[in-house]
Structures are given as C-alpha cells and as structure tokens.
mmCIF file of C-alpha atoms in Angstrom:
data_model
loop_
_atom_site.group_PDB
_atom_site.id
_atom_site.type_symbol
_atom_site.label_atom_id
_atom_site.label_comp_id
_atom_site.label_asym_id
_atom_site.label_seq_id
_atom_site.Cartn_x
_atom_site.Cartn_y
_atom_site.Cartn_z
ATOM 1 C CA MET M 1 15.338 25.306 42.273
ATOM 2 C CA LYS M 2 14.390 27.440 39.261
ATOM 3 C CA LYS M 3 17.305 25.955 37.338
ATOM 4 C CA ILE M 4 16.068 22.399 37.966
ATOM 5 C CA LEU M 5 12.525 23.322 36.906
ATOM 6 C CA PHE M 6 13.860 24.961 33.746
ATOM 7 C CA ILE M 7 15.944 21.863 32.858
ATOM 8 C CA ALA M 8 12.975 19.527 33.566
ATOM 9 C CA PHE M 9 10.683 21.705 31.426
ATOM 10 C CA PHE M 10 13.271 21.753 28.619
ATOM 11 C CA ILE M 11 13.638 17.945 28.721
ATOM 12 C CA ILE M 12 9.833 17.469 28.633
ATOM 13 C CA VAL M 13 9.566 19.807 25.629
ATOM 14 C CA ILE M 14 12.317 17.897 23.759
ATOM 15 C CA ILE M 15 10.646 14.545 24.520
ATOM 16 C CA GLY M 16 7.299 15.974 23.363
ATOM 17 C CA ILE M 17 8.748 17.192 20.061
ATOM 18 C CA LEU M 18 10.502 13.870 19.409
ATOM 19 C CA GLY M 19 7.367 11.909 20.316
ATOM 20 C CA TYR M 20 5.178 14.022 18.037
ATOM 21 C CA ASN M 21 7.568 13.575 15.091
ATOM 22 C CA TYR M 22 7.701 9.835 15.690
ATOM 23 C CA LEU M 23 3.924 9.397 15.873
ATOM 24 C CA TYR M 24 3.003 11.703 12.988
ATOM 25 C CA GLN M 25 5.434 10.694 10.271
ATOM 26 C CA ASP M 26 4.814 11.568 6.623
ATOM 27 C CA HIS M 27 2.804 9.044 4.629
ATOM 28 C CA ARG M 28 4.536 6.947 2.011
ATOM 29 C CA ASP M 29 4.042 8.279 -1.525
ATOM 30 C CA VAL M 30 3.474 5.300 -3.815
ATOM 31 C CA ALA M 31 3.969 7.389 -6.968
ATOM 32 C CA THR M 32 7.556 8.265 -6.055
ATOM 33 C CA SER M 33 8.431 4.959 -4.367
ATOM 34 C CA ASP M 34 10.112 2.182 -6.298
ATOM 35 C CA ALA M 35 8.307 -1.148 -6.409
ATOM 36 C CA THR M 36 9.992 -3.829 -4.310
ATOM 37 C CA SER M 37 8.824 -6.592 -6.662
ATOM 38 C CA SER M 38 6.645 -7.295 -9.667
ATOM 39 C CA TYR M 39 3.967 -10.000 -9.991
ATOM 40 C CA THR M 40 1.257 -11.197 -12.288
ATOM 41 C CA SER M 41 -2.114 -11.498 -10.590
ATOM 42 C CA THR M 42 -1.871 -15.313 -10.473
ATOM 43 C CA GLU M 43 1.629 -15.176 -8.947
ATOM 44 C CA LEU M 44 0.412 -12.766 -6.279
ATOM 45 C CA ILE M 45 -2.542 -14.989 -5.348
ATOM 46 C CA ALA M 46 -0.241 -18.016 -5.177
ATOM 47 C CA LEU M 47 2.105 -16.085 -2.885
ATOM 48 C CA PHE M 48 -0.654 -15.464 -0.339
ATOM 49 C CA THR M 49 -2.450 -18.825 -0.567
ATOM 50 C CA ASP M 50 0.554 -21.110 -0.063
ATOM 51 C CA ASN M 51 0.257 -20.967 3.788
ATOM 52 C CA ASP M 52 3.863 -19.758 4.159
ATOM 53 C CA ALA M 53 4.010 -16.606 6.285
ATOM 54 C CA SER M 54 7.512 -15.733 5.078
ATOM 55 C CA ASN M 55 6.167 -15.442 1.519
ATOM 56 C CA ASP M 56 3.396 -13.121 2.678
ATOM 57 C CA ALA M 57 5.965 -10.713 4.130
ATOM 58 C CA ARG M 58 7.560 -10.276 0.691
ATOM 59 C CA ALA M 59 4.502 -8.354 -0.516
ATOM 60 C CA LEU M 60 2.584 -7.301 2.600
ATOM 61 C CA ASP M 61 2.697 -3.513 3.171
ATOM 62 C CA GLN M 62 5.152 -3.146 0.280
ATOM 63 C CA VAL M 63 4.894 -1.099 -2.895
ATOM 64 C CA ILE M 64 4.532 -3.706 -5.652
ATOM 65 C CA GLU M 65 3.728 -3.873 -9.353
ATOM 66 C CA VAL M 66 0.973 -6.204 -10.480
ATOM 67 C CA SER M 67 -0.336 -6.968 -13.937
ATOM 68 C CA GLY M 68 -3.358 -8.843 -15.151
ATOM 69 C CA LEU M 69 -6.573 -8.832 -17.145
ATOM 70 C CA ALA M 70 -9.311 -6.430 -16.015
ATOM 71 C CA THR M 71 -12.395 -8.469 -15.108
ATOM 72 C CA ASP M 72 -14.317 -5.790 -13.191
ATOM 73 C CA THR M 73 -13.942 -2.015 -13.209
ATOM 74 C CA SER M 74 -15.412 1.066 -11.608
ATOM 75 C CA ALA M 75 -14.263 4.677 -11.470
ATOM 76 C CA ASN M 76 -12.199 4.119 -8.314
ATOM 77 C CA SER M 77 -11.176 0.465 -8.552
ATOM 78 C CA ILE M 78 -10.332 -2.465 -10.777
ATOM 79 C CA THR M 79 -10.283 -6.217 -10.265
ATOM 80 C CA LEU M 80 -7.604 -8.179 -12.098
ATOM 81 C CA ASP M 81 -8.356 -11.800 -13.009
ATOM 82 C CA ARG M 82 -11.188 -11.858 -10.423
ATOM 83 C CA LYS M 83 -8.609 -12.183 -7.620
ATOM 84 C CA VAL M 84 -6.735 -8.871 -7.145
ATOM 85 C CA PHE M 85 -8.793 -5.844 -6.052
ATOM 86 C CA ILE M 86 -7.008 -2.538 -6.645
ATOM 87 C CA GLU M 87 -8.197 0.861 -5.432
ATOM 88 C CA PHE M 88 -6.934 3.989 -7.216
ATOM 89 C CA LYS M 89 -5.766 7.290 -5.811
ATOM 90 C CA GLU M 90 -7.833 9.082 -8.486
ATOM 91 C CA PRO M 91 -10.835 7.999 -10.617
ATOM 92 C CA HIS M 92 -10.143 6.447 -14.062
ATOM 93 C CA GLN M 93 -12.129 5.238 -17.050
ATOM 94 C CA LEU M 94 -11.096 1.652 -17.762
ATOM 95 C CA ALA M 95 -12.040 -1.023 -20.269
ATOM 96 C CA LEU M 96 -12.815 -4.620 -19.444
ATOM 97 C CA ASN M 97 -10.724 -7.474 -20.863
ATOM 98 C CA GLN M 98 -7.600 -5.330 -21.201
ATOM 99 C CA THR M 99 -4.262 -6.024 -19.562
ATOM 100 C CA TYR M 100 -3.082 -3.399 -17.084
ATOM 101 C CA THR M 101 0.073 -2.983 -15.027
ATOM 102 C CA LEU M 102 -0.326 -1.002 -11.818
ATOM 103 C CA LYS M 103 1.793 -0.061 -8.835
ATOM 104 C CA GLY M 104 0.351 0.196 -5.329
ATOM 105 C CA ARG M 105 0.630 -0.717 -1.668
ATOM 106 C CA CYS M 106 -0.325 -4.317 -0.921
ATOM 107 C CA LEU M 107 -2.688 -4.513 2.062
ATOM 108 C CA GLY M 108 -2.853 -8.302 2.164
ATOM 109 C CA TYR M 109 -5.141 -11.194 1.396
ATOM 110 C CA ASP M 110 -8.857 -11.122 2.226
ATOM 111 C CA ASP M 111 -9.837 -14.690 3.176
ATOM 112 C CA LEU M 112 -13.548 -13.974 3.003
ATOM 113 C CA LEU M 113 -13.544 -12.654 -0.573
ATOM 114 C CA GLU M 114 -10.455 -14.683 -1.564
ATOM 115 C CA GLU M 115 -8.688 -11.736 -3.154
ATOM 116 C CA VAL M 116 -5.600 -9.619 -2.618
ATOM 117 C CA LYS M 117 -6.223 -5.969 -1.715
ATOM 118 C CA ILE M 118 -4.061 -3.134 -3.048
ATOM 119 C CA ASP M 119 -4.603 0.590 -2.485
ATOM 120 C CA GLN M 120 -3.070 3.931 -3.566
ATOM 121 C CA ALA M 121 -2.586 2.482 -7.051
ATOM 122 C CA ILE M 122 -1.213 4.287 -10.069
ATOM 123 C CA PHE M 123 -0.767 3.064 -13.640
ATOM 124 C CA ILE M 124 2.571 1.851 -14.883
ATOM 125 C CA ASN M 125 1.080 1.434 -18.350
ATOM 126 C CA PRO M 126 -2.568 2.172 -19.170
ATOM 127 C CA SER M 127 -3.043 -0.827 -21.425
ATOM 128 C CA ASN M 128 -1.178 -3.203 -23.705
#
C-alpha cells in the first residue's frame, strides 16, 4: 500500500511541475526576437481594415517592424501617421514630423479608435 501511495504522490508531483512550467512560461523578448515582417503604417492599416481574417493573422501577436511619420508623441508612446499607436518599453524623447522605424508586438486593430496597437516597442533606427 505504501508503494502505491508513493507512486501516486510521485506522479502528482511530476504533473504539478509540468503544469507549472506550461502555465508560467517565459515572456517573449521583443528586443532579441526577429521581426516576422515589415510594414509601413499605411500598409499595416490596410492589412487590418480589409475584412480578411487571414491577413490579420499575419501580424496579430507577431513581432513586426513598422515605419511611418510621427504625428503624436509622448514619453512612453508614439503615433505614426495618426493610425498606428506604439507603446515603448522605456521612455524616449521624440520629435514630431520625423520618420521612425520601430519593432514591437502587434496587439491588433482597435475599431473604436481606428488604429493599430503595438507594445513593447524598440527603435530600429531613431530617425531618418
């Protein structure tokens, strides 16, 4: 009987360890990840507004590069061409009306604000 209890306890411990490792995986590091694709801000908006779900999957929850003209800036975010909102990992000082290329994780399209959301962004080039 003790042998069966020991084996059952051992199996439960193994399942617990595997379950914990599955649920609490490491987060994706955008800085070290390669971008799956590169877009201009207008191409990215067109990708999400064409009503084709298969196109959305090409960028959704992927690390992508996006470039465009800065139309609104703050310490923690930038808006490119009034349609792509990008949130930084760290605060930056940015200039308006400059072209920037950034890499980040695409969260999707916000229908209410009509803009694409990207987070964990880093600069590919600070300005052109």
